[in-house]
C-alpha atoms as a printed R data frame, in Angstrom:
    type eleno elety resid chain resno        x       y       z
1   ATOM     1    CA   MET     A     1  -87.482  94.489  35.310
2   ATOM     2    CA   THR     A     2  -86.876  91.262  33.457
3   ATOM     3    CA   THR     A     3  -83.286  90.768  32.324
4   ATOM     4    CA   PRO     A     4  -83.152  90.090  28.561
5   ATOM     5    CA   SER     A     5  -81.487  86.829  27.497
6   ATOM     6    CA   PHE     A     6  -79.830  85.644  24.283
7   ATOM     7    CA   GLY     A     7  -79.881  82.073  25.528
8   ATOM     8    CA   LEU     A     8  -82.240  79.351  24.340
9   ATOM     9    CA   SER     A     9  -84.783  77.874  26.726
10  ATOM    10    CA   GLN     A    10  -84.555  74.215  27.677
11  ATOM    11    CA   ASP     A    11  -87.448  73.488  25.251
12  ATOM    12    CA   HIS     A    12  -85.478  75.095  22.418
13  ATOM    13    CA   LEU     A    13  -82.299  73.179  23.380
14  ATOM    14    CA   ASP     A    14  -84.298  69.932  23.339
15  ATOM    15    CA   LEU     A    15  -85.790  70.835  19.969
16  ATOM    16    CA   ARG     A    16  -82.322  71.655  18.554
17  ATOM    17    CA   ASP     A    17  -80.849  68.380  19.775
18  ATOM    18    CA   TRP     A    18  -83.836  66.365  18.464
19  ATOM    19    CA   VAL     A    19  -83.693  67.834  14.967
20  ATOM    20    CA   HIS     A    20  -79.869  67.727  14.929
21  ATOM    21    CA   ALA     A    21  -79.915  64.009  15.691
22  ATOM    22    CA   PHE     A    22  -82.353  63.329  12.833
23  ATOM    23    CA   ALA     A    23  -80.257  65.494  10.490
24  ATOM    24    CA   ARG     A    24  -77.056  63.668  11.535
25  ATOM    25    CA   ASP     A    25  -78.381  60.104  11.540
26  ATOM    26    CA   VAL     A    26  -80.974  60.136   8.752
27  ATOM    27    CA   VAL     A    27  -80.620  63.168   6.473
28  ATOM    28    CA   ARG     A    28  -76.826  63.391   6.005
29  ATOM    29    CA   PRO     A    29  -76.345  59.701   5.146
30  ATOM    30    CA   ALA     A    30  -78.977  60.053   2.391
31  ATOM    31    CA   ALA     A    31  -77.881  63.465   1.058
32  ATOM    32    CA   VAL     A    32  -75.521  62.352  -1.720
33  ATOM    33    CA   GLU     A    33  -77.887  59.695  -3.073
34  ATOM    34    CA   TRP     A    34  -80.893  62.024  -3.427
35  ATOM    35    CA   ASP     A    35  -78.816  64.882  -4.746
36  ATOM    36    CA   GLU     A    36  -77.637  62.646  -7.561
37  ATOM    37    CA   ARG     A    37  -81.043  61.109  -8.172
38  ATOM    38    CA   GLU     A    38  -82.755  64.523  -8.320
39  ATOM    39    CA   GLU     A    39  -85.960  62.940  -7.051
40  ATOM    40    CA   PHE     A    40  -88.286  63.691  -4.147
41  ATOM    41    CA   PRO     A    41  -86.877  61.664  -1.163
42  ATOM    42    CA   TRP     A    42  -90.050  59.954  -0.073
43  ATOM    43    CA   PRO     A    43  -88.287  57.441   2.275
44  ATOM    44    CA   VAL     A    44  -86.558  60.214   4.175
45  ATOM    45    CA   VAL     A    45  -89.728  62.342   4.493
46  ATOM    46    CA   GLU     A    46  -91.479  59.199   5.691
47  ATOM    47    CA   GLU     A    47  -88.898  58.811   8.448
48  ATOM    48    CA   ALA     A    48  -89.433  62.480   9.367
49  ATOM    49    CA   ALA     A    49  -93.198  61.843   9.604
50  ATOM    50    CA   LYS     A    50  -92.658  58.832  11.876
51  ATOM    51    CA   ILE     A    51  -90.935  60.942  14.520
52  ATOM    52    CA   GLY     A    52  -93.367  63.882  14.080
53  ATOM    53    CA   LEU     A    53  -90.999  66.215  12.265
54  ATOM    54    CA   TYR     A    54  -93.129  66.247   9.097
55  ATOM    55    CA   SER     A    55  -96.537  66.894  10.633
56  ATOM    56    CA   LEU     A    56  -99.214  69.461  11.274
57  ATOM    57    CA   ASP     A    57  -98.546  69.270  15.046
58  ATOM    58    CA   PHE     A    58  -94.882  70.229  14.614
59  ATOM    59    CA   PHE     A    59  -95.708  73.032  12.194
60  ATOM    60    CA   ALA     A    60  -98.434  74.425  14.420
61  ATOM    61    CA   THR     A    61  -96.536  74.110  17.702
62  ATOM    62    CA   GLN     A    62  -93.364  75.791  16.431
63  ATOM    63    CA   SER     A    63  -95.226  78.463  14.411
64  ATOM    64    CA   PHE     A    64  -97.019  79.662  17.514
65  ATOM    65    CA   ASP     A    65  -93.936  79.573  19.771
66  ATOM    66    CA   GLU     A    66  -94.231  82.920  21.628
67  ATOM    67    CA   THR     A    67  -90.517  83.622  21.305
68  ATOM    68    CA   GLY     A    68  -90.508  82.954  17.549
69  ATOM    69    CA   LEU     A    69  -87.295  80.884  17.861
70  ATOM    70    CA   GLY     A    70  -88.687  77.379  17.398
71  ATOM    71    CA   ILE     A    71  -88.821  77.423  13.604
72  ATOM    72    CA   PRO     A    72  -85.394  79.091  13.096
73  ATOM    73    CA   VAL     A    73  -83.725  76.667  15.545
74  ATOM    74    CA   ALA     A    74  -85.247  73.636  13.796
75  ATOM    75    CA   MET     A    75  -84.549  74.968  10.273
76  ATOM    76    CA   GLU     A    76  -80.895  75.576  10.957
77  ATOM    77    CA   GLU     A    77  -80.352  72.042  12.252
78  ATOM    78    CA   LEU     A    78  -82.358  70.370   9.508
79  ATOM    79    CA   PHE     A    79  -80.582  72.260   6.720
80  ATOM    80    CA   TRP     A    80  -77.224  71.605   8.400
81  ATOM    81    CA   GLY     A    81  -78.048  68.049   7.386
82  ATOM    82    CA   ASP     A    82  -78.953  68.775   3.742
83  ATOM    83    CA   ALA     A    83  -80.818  71.557   2.009
84  ATOM    84    CA   GLY     A    84  -82.505  69.534  -0.727
85  ATOM    85    CA   ILE     A    85  -83.912  67.006   1.690
86  ATOM    86    CA   GLY     A    86  -84.677  69.783   4.167
87  ATOM    87    CA   LEU     A    87  -86.803  71.633   1.587
88  ATOM    88    CA   SER     A    88  -88.628  68.389   0.779
89  ATOM    89    CA   ILE     A    89  -89.557  68.144   4.480
90  ATOM    90    CA   VAL     A    90  -90.533  71.789   5.000
91  ATOM    91    CA   GLY     A    91  -91.802  72.762   1.561
92  ATOM    92    CA   THR     A    92  -95.393  71.966   2.525
93  ATOM    93    CA   ALA     A    93  -95.120  74.496   5.411
94  ATOM    94    CA   LEU     A    94  -94.938  77.384   2.894
95  ATOM    95    CA   ALA     A    95  -98.370  76.524   1.506
96  ATOM    96    CA   ALA     A    96  -99.634  76.049   5.058
97  ATOM    97    CA   ALA     A    97  -98.316  79.516   5.927
98  ATOM    98    CA   ALA     A    98 -100.163  80.950   2.962
99  ATOM    99    CA   VAL     A    99 -103.414  79.523   4.211
100 ATOM   100    CA   SER     A   100 -102.689  80.669   7.755
101 ATOM   101    CA   SER     A   101 -101.783  84.174   6.582
102 ATOM   102    CA   ASN     A   102 -104.745  84.733   4.248
103 ATOM   103    CA   GLY     A   103 -107.450  82.234   5.212
104 ATOM   104    CA   THR     A   104 -110.261  82.216   7.749
105 ATOM   105    CA   PRO     A   105 -109.977  79.975  10.821
106 ATOM   106    CA   GLU     A   106 -112.429  77.570   9.129
107 ATOM   107    CA   GLN     A   107 -110.235  77.375   5.996
108 ATOM   108    CA   VAL     A   108 -107.109  76.787   8.121
109 ATOM   109    CA   GLY     A   109 -108.926  73.965   9.949
110 ATOM   110    CA   GLU     A   110 -110.148  72.404   6.699
111 ATOM   111    CA   TRP     A   111 -107.068  72.601   4.447
112 ATOM   112    CA   VAL     A   112 -103.915  72.589   6.537
113 ATOM   113    CA   PRO     A   113 -104.471  69.076   7.936
114 ATOM   114    CA   GLN     A   114 -104.902  67.797   4.359
115 ATOM   115    CA   MET     A   115 -101.445  69.102   3.466
116 ATOM   116    CA   PHE     A   116  -99.540  66.691   5.674
117 ATOM   117    CA   GLY     A   117 -101.397  63.397   5.969
118 ATOM   118    CA   GLU     A   118  -99.847  60.877   8.334
119 ATOM   119    CA   PRO     A   119  -97.083  58.223   8.300
120 ATOM   120    CA   GLY     A   120  -97.926  55.683   5.623
121 ATOM   121    CA   ASP     A   121 -100.207  58.108   3.832
122 ATOM   122    CA   LEU     A   122  -98.167  61.296   3.387
123 ATOM   123    CA   LYS     A   123  -99.636  64.352   1.695
124 ATOM   124    CA   LEU     A   124  -97.828  67.337   0.163
125 ATOM   125    CA   ALA     A   125  -98.776  70.913  -0.518
126 ATOM   126    CA   ALA     A   126  -97.376  73.540  -2.905
127 ATOM   127    CA   PHE     A   127  -97.469  77.335  -2.863
128 ATOM   128    CA   CYS     A   128  -97.696  78.687  -6.384
129 ATOM   129    CA   SER     A   129  -96.877  82.348  -6.883
130 ATOM   130    CA   SER     A   130  -94.053  82.938  -9.388
131 ATOM   131    CA   GLU     A   131  -94.727  82.922 -13.143
132 ATOM   132    CA   PRO     A   132  -92.502  82.756 -16.222
133 ATOM   133    CA   ASP     A   133  -92.791  86.570 -16.612
134 ATOM   134    CA   ALA     A   134  -93.585  87.471 -13.010
135 ATOM   135    CA   GLY     A   135  -90.938  86.487 -10.496
136 ATOM   136    CA   SER     A   136  -89.746  89.504  -8.497
137 ATOM   137    CA   ASP     A   137  -92.284  91.667 -10.299
138 ATOM   138    CA   VAL     A   138  -95.442  90.223  -8.724
139 ATOM   139    CA   GLY     A   139  -97.432  93.052 -10.318
140 ATOM   140    CA   ALA     A   140  -96.872  91.388 -13.680
141 ATOM   141    CA   MET     A   141  -98.770  88.260 -12.621
142 ATOM   142    CA   ARG     A   142 -101.114  86.960 -15.345
143 ATOM   143    CA   THR     A   143 -102.725  83.863 -13.874
144 ATOM   144    CA   ARG     A   144 -106.380  84.837 -13.775
145 ATOM   145    CA   ALA     A   145 -109.255  83.831 -11.550
146 ATOM   146    CA   THR     A   146 -112.783  84.790 -12.662
147 ATOM   147    CA   TYR     A   147 -115.928  84.298 -10.635
148 ATOM   148    CA   ASP     A   148 -118.816  82.231 -11.949
149 ATOM   149    CA   GLU     A   149 -121.699  83.578  -9.890
150 ATOM   150    CA   ALA     A   150 -124.197  81.001 -11.143
151 ATOM   151    CA   SER     A   151 -122.214  78.117  -9.732
152 ATOM   152    CA   ASP     A   152 -120.354  79.957  -6.961
153 ATOM   153    CA   GLU     A   153 -117.108  78.746  -8.477
154 ATOM   154    CA   TRP     A   154 -113.817  80.439  -9.413
155 ATOM   155    CA   VAL     A   155 -112.188  79.502 -12.738
156 ATOM   156    CA   LEU     A   156 -108.373  79.590 -12.725
157 ATOM   157    CA   ASN     A   157 -106.197  79.828 -15.827
158 ATOM   158    CA   GLY     A   158 -102.437  80.354 -16.208
159 ATOM   159    CA   THR     A   159  -99.021  78.889 -15.547
160 ATOM   160    CA   LYS     A   160  -97.015  79.000 -12.364
161 ATOM   161    CA   THR     A   161  -93.319  78.253 -12.212
162 ATOM   162    CA   TRP     A   162  -90.600  77.477  -9.649
163 ATOM   163    CA   ALA     A   163  -93.240  75.819  -7.441
164 ATOM   164    CA   THR     A   164  -91.747  73.648  -4.678
165 ATOM   165    CA   ASN     A   165  -93.724  70.338  -4.782
166 ATOM   166    CA   GLY     A   166  -95.601  71.761  -7.820
167 ATOM   167    CA   GLY     A   167  -97.712  69.126  -9.572
168 ATOM   168    CA   LEU     A   168  -96.527  66.504  -7.087
169 ATOM   169    CA   ALA     A   169  -98.590  68.036  -4.289
170 ATOM   170    CA   ASP     A   170 -102.035  67.004  -3.165
171 ATOM   171    CA   VAL     A   171 -103.093  70.555  -2.229
172 ATOM   172    CA   HIS     A   172 -101.975  73.618  -4.244
173 ATOM   173    CA   VAL     A   173 -102.332  77.208  -3.027
174 ATOM   174    CA   VAL     A   174 -102.364  79.550  -6.053
175 ATOM   175    CA   THR     A   175 -102.119  83.302  -6.199
176 ATOM   176    CA   CYS     A   176 -104.161  84.813  -9.024
177 ATOM   177    CA   VAL     A   177 -105.222  88.129 -10.508
178 ATOM   178    CA   VAL     A   178 -108.897  88.832  -9.932
179 ATOM   179    CA   GLU     A   179 -108.865  92.488 -11.018
180 ATOM   180    CA   PRO     A   180 -105.959  93.285 -13.413
181 ATOM   181    CA   GLU     A   181 -106.200  97.094 -13.293
182 ATOM   182    CA   LEU     A   182 -105.411  97.040  -9.582
183 ATOM   183    CA   ARG     A   183 -102.188  95.069 -10.089
184 ATOM   184    CA   THR     A   184 -100.939  93.622  -6.761
185 ATOM   185    CA   ARG     A   185 -103.971  94.951  -4.946
186 ATOM   186    CA   GLY     A   186 -106.186  93.007  -7.340
187 ATOM   187    CA   GLN     A   187 -104.764  89.592  -6.419
188 ATOM   188    CA   ALA     A   188 -106.130  86.794  -4.249
189 ATOM   189    CA   SER     A   189 -105.118  83.284  -3.235
190 ATOM   190    CA   PHE     A   190 -107.077  80.082  -3.810
191 ATOM   191    CA   VAL     A   191 -106.858  76.532  -2.536
192 ATOM   192    CA   VAL     A   192 -106.982  73.903  -5.304
193 ATOM   193    CA   PRO     A   193 -108.183  70.645  -3.667
194 ATOM   194    CA   PRO     A   194 -106.685  67.279  -4.456
195 ATOM   195    CA   GLY     A   195 -107.661  65.764  -7.798
196 ATOM   196    CA   THR     A   196 -109.157  68.945  -9.213
197 ATOM   197    CA   PRO     A   197 -109.460  68.590 -13.027
198 ATOM   198    CA   GLY     A   198 -107.384  70.973 -15.152
199 ATOM   199    CA   LEU     A   199 -104.369  71.236 -12.881
200 ATOM   200    CA   SER     A   200 -101.242  69.475 -14.148
201 ATOM   201    CA   GLN     A   201  -97.525  69.492 -13.739
202 ATOM   202    CA   GLY     A   202  -95.521  71.196 -16.463
203 ATOM   203    CA   GLN     A   203  -91.796  71.166 -16.763
204 ATOM   204    CA   LYS     A   204  -89.813  69.699 -13.908
205 ATOM   205    CA   PHE     A   205  -86.659  71.730 -13.386
206 ATOM   206    CA   LEU     A   206  -83.193  70.202 -13.180
207 ATOM   207    CA   LYS     A   207  -81.310  72.480 -10.801
208 ATOM   208    CA   HIS     A   208  -77.836  73.541  -9.870
209 ATOM   209    CA   GLY     A   209  -78.516  72.772  -6.192
210 ATOM   210    CA   ILE     A   210  -81.259  71.647  -3.760
211 ATOM   211    CA   ARG     A   211  -81.694  68.798  -6.181
212 ATOM   212    CA   ALA     A   212  -83.672  66.521  -3.869
213 ATOM   213    CA   SER     A   213  -86.408  69.176  -3.710
214 ATOM   214    CA   HIS     A   214  -89.010  68.853  -6.448
215 ATOM   215    CA   THR     A   215  -89.468  72.133  -8.391
216 ATOM   216    CA   ALA     A   216  -91.795  72.367 -11.349
217 ATOM   217    CA   GLU     A   217  -94.305  74.358 -13.368
218 ATOM   218    CA   VAL     A   218  -97.992  74.108 -12.515
219 ATOM   219    CA   VAL     A   219 -100.419  74.539 -15.380
220 ATOM   220    CA   LEU     A   220 -103.978  75.640 -14.678
221 ATOM   221    CA   ASP     A   221 -106.411  75.024 -17.544
222 ATOM   222    CA   ASN     A   222 -109.962  76.054 -16.635
223 ATOM   223    CA   VAL     A   223 -109.517  74.815 -13.132
224 ATOM   224    CA   ARG     A   224 -112.799  75.231 -11.262
225 ATOM   225    CA   VAL     A   225 -112.789  75.524  -7.496
226 ATOM   226    CA   PRO     A   226 -115.709  76.150  -5.102
227 ATOM   227    CA   GLY     A   227 -116.185  79.638  -3.732
228 ATOM   228    CA   ARG     A   228 -115.075  78.455  -0.278
229 ATOM   229    CA   CYS     A   229 -111.612  77.906  -1.739
230 ATOM   230    CA   LEU     A   230 -111.004  81.692  -2.000
231 ATOM   231    CA   LEU     A   231 -108.775  82.376   1.018
232 ATOM   232    CA   GLY     A   232 -110.349  84.942   3.299
233 ATOM   233    CA   GLY     A   233 -113.714  84.653   1.569
234 ATOM   234    CA   LYS     A   234 -115.460  86.725  -1.055
235 ATOM   235    CA   GLU     A   235 -116.873  89.339   1.317
236 ATOM   236    CA   LYS     A   236 -113.430  90.237   2.528
237 ATOM   237    CA   LEU     A   237 -112.072  90.286  -1.053
238 ATOM   238    CA   ASP     A   238 -114.881  92.537  -2.253
239 ATOM   239    CA   ALA     A   239 -114.251  95.000   0.592
240 ATOM   240    CA   ARG     A   240 -110.511  95.081  -0.113
241 ATOM   241    CA   LEU     A   241 -111.050  95.638  -3.850
242 ATOM   242    CA   ALA     A   242 -113.521  98.420  -3.174
243 ATOM   243    CA   LYS     A   243 -110.984 100.231  -1.029
244 ATOM   244    CA   ALA     A   244 -108.335  99.735  -3.662
245 ATOM   245    CA   ARG     A   245 -110.567 101.284  -6.317
246 ATOM   246    CA   GLU     A   246 -111.070 104.304  -4.113
247 ATOM   247    CA   GLY     A   247 -107.312 104.723  -3.901
248 ATOM   248    CA   ALA     A   248 -106.840 103.502  -0.311
249 ATOM   249    CA   ARG     A   249 -103.465 102.003   0.392
250 ATOM   250    CA   SER     A   250 -103.346  98.233   0.723
251 ATOM   251    CA   LYS     A   251 -101.803  96.519   3.732
252 ATOM   252    CA   GLY     A   252 -100.233  94.021   1.407
253 ATOM   253    CA   GLN     A   253 -101.119  91.299  -1.053
254 ATOM   254    CA   PRO     A   254 -101.301  87.475  -0.652
255 ATOM   255    CA   SER     A   255  -97.839  86.444  -1.887
256 ATOM   256    CA   MET     A   256  -96.057  89.143   0.145
257 ATOM   257    CA   ALA     A   257  -98.010  88.260   3.271
258 ATOM   258    CA   THR     A   258  -96.721  84.743   2.957
259 ATOM   259    CA   PHE     A   259  -93.136  85.668   2.229
260 ATOM   260    CA   GLU     A   260  -93.053  88.152   5.104
261 ATOM   261    CA   ARG     A   261  -93.875  85.326   7.514
262 ATOM   262    CA   THR     A   262  -91.305  82.952   6.108
263 ATOM   263    CA   ARG     A   263  -88.184  85.058   5.422
264 ATOM   264    CA   PRO     A   264  -86.533  84.592   8.857
265 ATOM   265    CA   ALA     A   265  -87.113  80.817   8.473
266 ATOM   266    CA   VAL     A   266  -85.460  80.890   5.049
267 ATOM   267    CA   GLY     A   267  -82.549  82.835   6.562
268 ATOM   268    CA   ALA     A   268  -82.190  80.083   9.196
269 ATOM   269    CA   GLN     A   269  -81.988  77.511   6.402
270 ATOM   270    CA   ALA     A   270  -79.086  79.389   4.845
271 ATOM   271    CA   ILE     A   271  -77.338  79.529   8.233
272 ATOM   272    CA   GLY     A   272  -77.549  75.785   8.519
273 ATOM   273    CA   ILE     A   273  -75.805  75.355   5.158
274 ATOM   274    CA   ALA     A   274  -73.136  77.921   6.038
275 ATOM   275    CA   ARG     A   275  -72.473  76.306   9.408
276 ATOM   276    CA   ALA     A   276  -72.059  72.890   7.852
277 ATOM   277    CA   ALA     A   277  -69.492  74.227   5.369
278 ATOM   278    CA   TYR     A   278  -67.641  76.174   8.140
279 ATOM   279    CA   GLU     A   279  -67.410  73.055  10.296
280 ATOM   280    CA   VAL     A   280  -65.932  71.019   7.418
281 ATOM   281    CA   ALA     A   281  -63.417  73.761   6.679
282 ATOM   282    CA   LEU     A   282  -62.441  74.229  10.320
283 ATOM   283    CA   ASP     A   283  -61.856  70.488  10.807
284 ATOM   284    CA   TYR     A   284  -59.911  70.283   7.537
285 ATOM   285    CA   ALA     A   285  -57.709  73.266   8.439
286 ATOM   286    CA   LYS     A   286  -56.807  71.695  11.759
287 ATOM   287    CA   THR     A   287  -55.767  68.347  10.237
288 ATOM   288    CA   ARG     A   288  -54.428  69.272   6.804
289 ATOM   289    CA   GLU     A   289  -50.676  69.863   6.873
290 ATOM   290    CA   GLN     A   290  -48.664  71.889   4.377
291 ATOM   291    CA   PHE     A   291  -45.057  72.935   4.761
292 ATOM   292    CA   GLY     A   292  -44.789  70.978   7.983
293 ATOM   293    CA   LYS     A   293  -47.733  72.460   9.930
294 ATOM   294    CA   PRO     A   294  -51.566  72.502   9.950
295 ATOM   295    CA   ILE     A   295  -52.856  75.098   7.547
296 ATOM   296    CA   ILE     A   296  -54.896  76.738  10.277
297 ATOM   297    CA   GLU     A   297  -51.613  78.123  11.637
298 ATOM   298    CA   ASN     A   298  -51.372  80.253   8.473
299 ATOM   299    CA   GLN     A   299  -52.859  83.654   9.248
300 ATOM   300    CA   ALA     A   300  -54.700  83.794   5.934
301 ATOM   301    CA   ILE     A   301  -56.574  80.606   6.695
302 ATOM   302    CA   ALA     A   302  -57.218  81.480  10.344
303 ATOM   303    CA   PHE     A   303  -58.541  84.954   9.501
304 ATOM   304    CA   THR     A   304  -60.814  83.521   6.801
305 ATOM   305    CA   LEU     A   305  -62.255  81.092   9.341
306 ATOM   306    CA   ALA     A   306  -62.699  83.951  11.793
307 ATOM   307    CA   ASP     A   307  -64.692  85.913   9.215
308 ATOM   308    CA   MET     A   308  -66.808  82.856   8.410
309 ATOM   309    CA   ALA     A   309  -67.657  82.291  12.082
310 ATOM   310    CA   THR     A   310  -68.477  85.981  12.609
311 ATOM   311    CA   SER     A   311  -70.723  86.076   9.555
312 ATOM   312    CA   ILE     A   312  -72.703  83.024  10.696
313 ATOM   313    CA   GLU     A   313  -73.202  84.457  14.181
314 ATOM   314    CA   ALA     A   314  -74.314  87.835  12.839
315 ATOM   315    CA   SER     A   315  -76.771  86.125  10.494
316 ATOM   316    CA   ARG     A   316  -78.237  84.057  13.321
317 ATOM   317    CA   LEU     A   317  -78.827  87.118  15.490
318 ATOM   318    CA   LEU     A   318  -80.577  88.917  12.639
319 ATOM   319    CA   VAL     A   319  -82.758  85.908  12.018
320 ATOM   320    CA   TRP     A   320  -83.638  85.389  15.641
321 ATOM   321    CA   ARG     A   321  -84.513  89.063  16.101
322 ATOM   322    CA   ALA     A   322  -86.802  89.074  13.017
323 ATOM   323    CA   ALA     A   323  -88.483  85.856  14.143
324 ATOM   324    CA   TRP     A   324  -89.001  87.261  17.628
325 ATOM   325    CA   MET     A   325  -90.436  90.495  16.183
326 ATOM   326    CA   ALA     A   326  -92.846  88.603  14.013
327 ATOM   327    CA   SER     A   327  -94.056  86.317  16.826
328 ATOM   328    CA   THR     A   328  -94.562  89.187  19.282
329 ATOM   329    CA   GLY     A   329  -96.366  91.469  16.795
330 ATOM   330    CA   LYS     A   330  -93.580  94.011  16.471
331 ATOM   331    CA   THR     A   331  -93.633  96.113  13.295
332 ATOM   332    CA   PHE     A   332  -90.749  95.648  10.862
333 ATOM   333    CA   THR     A   333  -89.991  99.378  10.678
334 ATOM   334    CA   SER     A   334  -86.660  98.791   8.877
335 ATOM   335    CA   ALA     A   335  -87.577  95.623   6.962
336 ATOM   336    CA   GLU     A   336  -85.891  93.477   9.563
337 ATOM   337    CA   GLY     A   337  -87.290  90.326   8.015
338 ATOM   338    CA   SER     A   338  -85.683  91.164   4.672
339 ATOM   339    CA   MET     A   339  -82.452  92.129   6.462
340 ATOM   340    CA   SER     A   340  -82.266  88.670   8.052
341 ATOM   341    CA   LYS     A   341  -82.859  86.835   4.782
342 ATOM   342    CA   LEU     A   342  -80.455  89.071   2.814
343 ATOM   343    CA   HIS     A   343  -77.571  88.741   5.243
344 ATOM   344    CA   ALA     A   344  -78.039  85.044   5.840
345 ATOM   345    CA   GLY     A   345  -78.368  84.199   2.151
346 ATOM   346    CA   GLU     A   346  -75.323  86.148   1.074
347 ATOM   347    CA   SER     A   347  -73.352  84.816   4.022
348 ATOM   348    CA   ALA     A   348  -74.123  81.260   3.004
349 ATOM   349    CA   VAL     A   349  -72.834  81.850  -0.511
350 ATOM   350    CA   ARG     A   350  -69.714  83.585   0.754
351 ATOM   351    CA   VAL     A   351  -68.983  81.031   3.572
352 ATOM   352    CA   THR     A   352  -69.439  77.978   1.351
353 ATOM   353    CA   GLY     A   353  -67.133  79.554  -1.219
354 ATOM   354    CA   GLN     A   354  -64.505  80.295   1.430
355 ATOM   355    CA   ALA     A   355  -64.815  76.717   2.658
356 ATOM   356    CA   MET     A   356  -64.171  75.417  -0.828
357 ATOM   357    CA   GLN     A   357  -61.126  77.636  -1.091
358 ATOM   358    CA   ILE     A   358  -59.711  76.334   2.190
359 ATOM   359    CA   LEU     A   359  -60.148  72.745   0.991
360 ATOM   360    CA   GLY     A   360  -58.530  73.596  -2.342
361 ATOM   361    CA   GLY     A   361  -58.898  70.907  -4.911
362 ATOM   362    CA   ASN     A   362  -60.612  68.620  -2.417
363 ATOM   363    CA   GLY     A   363  -63.338  71.190  -1.961
364 ATOM   364    CA   TYR     A   364  -64.100  71.137  -5.666
365 ATOM   365    CA   THR     A   365  -64.683  67.400  -5.713
366 ATOM   366    CA   ARG     A   366  -67.739  65.404  -4.637
367 ATOM   367    CA   ASP     A   367  -65.554  63.463  -2.205
368 ATOM   368    CA   TYR     A   368  -66.227  66.304   0.274
369 ATOM   369    CA   PRO     A   369  -69.652  67.841   1.034
370 ATOM   370    CA   VAL     A   370  -68.491  71.454   0.507
371 ATOM   371    CA   GLU     A   371  -69.083  71.180  -3.261
372 ATOM   372    CA   ARG     A   372  -72.755  70.285  -2.716
373 ATOM   373    CA   LEU     A   373  -73.144  72.857   0.060
374 ATOM   374    CA   ALA     A   374  -71.883  75.592  -2.247
375 ATOM   375    CA   ARG     A   375  -74.366  74.621  -4.933
376 ATOM   376    CA   ASP     A   376  -77.209  74.514  -2.410
377 ATOM   377    CA   ALA     A   377  -76.307  77.911  -0.869
378 ATOM   378    CA   ARG     A   378  -76.651  79.777  -4.180
379 ATOM   379    CA   ILE     A   379  -80.445  79.604  -4.243
380 ATOM   380    CA   TYR     A   380  -80.668  81.660  -1.018
381 ATOM   381    CA   THR     A   381  -79.811  84.884  -2.908
382 ATOM   382    CA   ILE     A   382  -82.536  84.067  -5.434
383 ATOM   383    CA   PHE     A   383  -85.696  82.468  -4.112
384 ATOM   384    CA   GLU     A   384  -88.335  83.988  -1.852
385 ATOM   385    CA   GLY     A   385  -87.028  87.385  -2.924
386 ATOM   386    CA   THR     A   386  -83.681  87.938  -4.546
387 ATOM   387    CA   SER     A   387  -80.950  89.845  -2.734
388 ATOM   388    CA   GLU     A   388  -81.765  92.821  -4.979
389 ATOM   389    CA   ILE     A   389  -85.427  92.756  -3.958
390 ATOM   390    CA   GLN     A   390  -84.455  92.496  -0.300
391 ATOM   391    CA   ARG     A   391  -82.262  95.590  -0.673
392 ATOM   392    CA   LEU     A   392  -85.145  97.368  -2.384
393 ATOM   393    CA   VAL     A   393  -87.512  96.523   0.427
394 ATOM   394    CA   ILE     A   394  -84.982  97.630   3.028
395 ATOM   395    CA   ALA     A   395  -84.185 100.861   1.141
396 ATOM   396    CA   ARG     A   396  -87.857 101.793   0.903
397 ATOM   397    CA   ALA     A   397  -88.369 101.033   4.592
398 ATOM   398    CA   ILE     A   398  -85.478 103.115   5.870
399 ATOM   399    CA   SER     A   399  -85.975 106.029   3.437
400 ATOM   400    CA   GLY     A   400  -89.722 106.163   3.111
401 ATOM   401    CA   ALA     A   401  -89.181 106.877  -0.548
402 ATOM   402    CA   PRO     A   402  -90.742 104.965  -3.473
403 ATOM   403    CA   ILE     A   403  -87.342 103.734  -4.716
404 ATOM   404    CA   ARG     A   404  -87.444 101.849  -8.030
């Protein structure tokens, strides 16, 4: 019998060290500048592309890691560097995951390479799901796609919001309603190719944190896309809709299929932020003296640091387990993916707040990174499923009841 191991393989250790070095040497030195500019950090993403970190090869290799740990390991190190820049580097991967989750092999082969480009000619992609009146309630989605049989085209109309890389991207993946009476079961995802008329950027959001990441509305005004841009194809969609009309239970809908694949990765991002804040607080507590001794010798400070370290380790184990389950085809019987994102996101908020408290007034200033880390952490209880939605998913999974 094979002995189970909690250790990383040499390949994972090499990956961790490689991404950590980039985060330390390139991302962190640029973090303050791009946080203050609130602009997409093209020069940093270009550097990531030069070493292969922003690339289709990296995304594909780590996504199909049989242990599932490649992406979490890389995410933690990259976001240890800076969350805003980190999201700018990995934001395209969410759209790529949407195509991989819902598309045919031919669609994956056609569209995913166009999402990344190459050094000197970078491309971006955006996944567009949330709407002004349909965030957590995906059943309230209003963006509509109607089929024009004469031209074999779909016509998309509506407004998406909170889209990472929205409007700035070359390729957009948009979730739409195709049959309103079926609610979430009547939804489908479409690829909007580069330069398609009718797609435009709406409001760009000025945010509390992750400021280097571009977040905006995407407006779709009679956007016409070829039939081949329907992810999964029309035959598969028609069969799914027919079953839904007959009352058969759906295995899921496009947005949820994407989020289910990415939640452990998002949890790993939150761990990176929490770990960065913990390391600053630990070093500060060892060197900061009050009343003639380092403050870490005060039990209140030491115990707080102990709780911070424990929370980070627990989050990492939840994330690694969920990532391993997903990669090996294990069923999330207790919503383990949501558990990992919930615990890691709330831990990041708590740990960055505790770090700020340990640093006192210094933690509240921009002279130390904790202030920025605390702002960045807050989004992890909100995006890709709020903490409340994660609890709802978990509660339904463990109880089997339709909790509302």
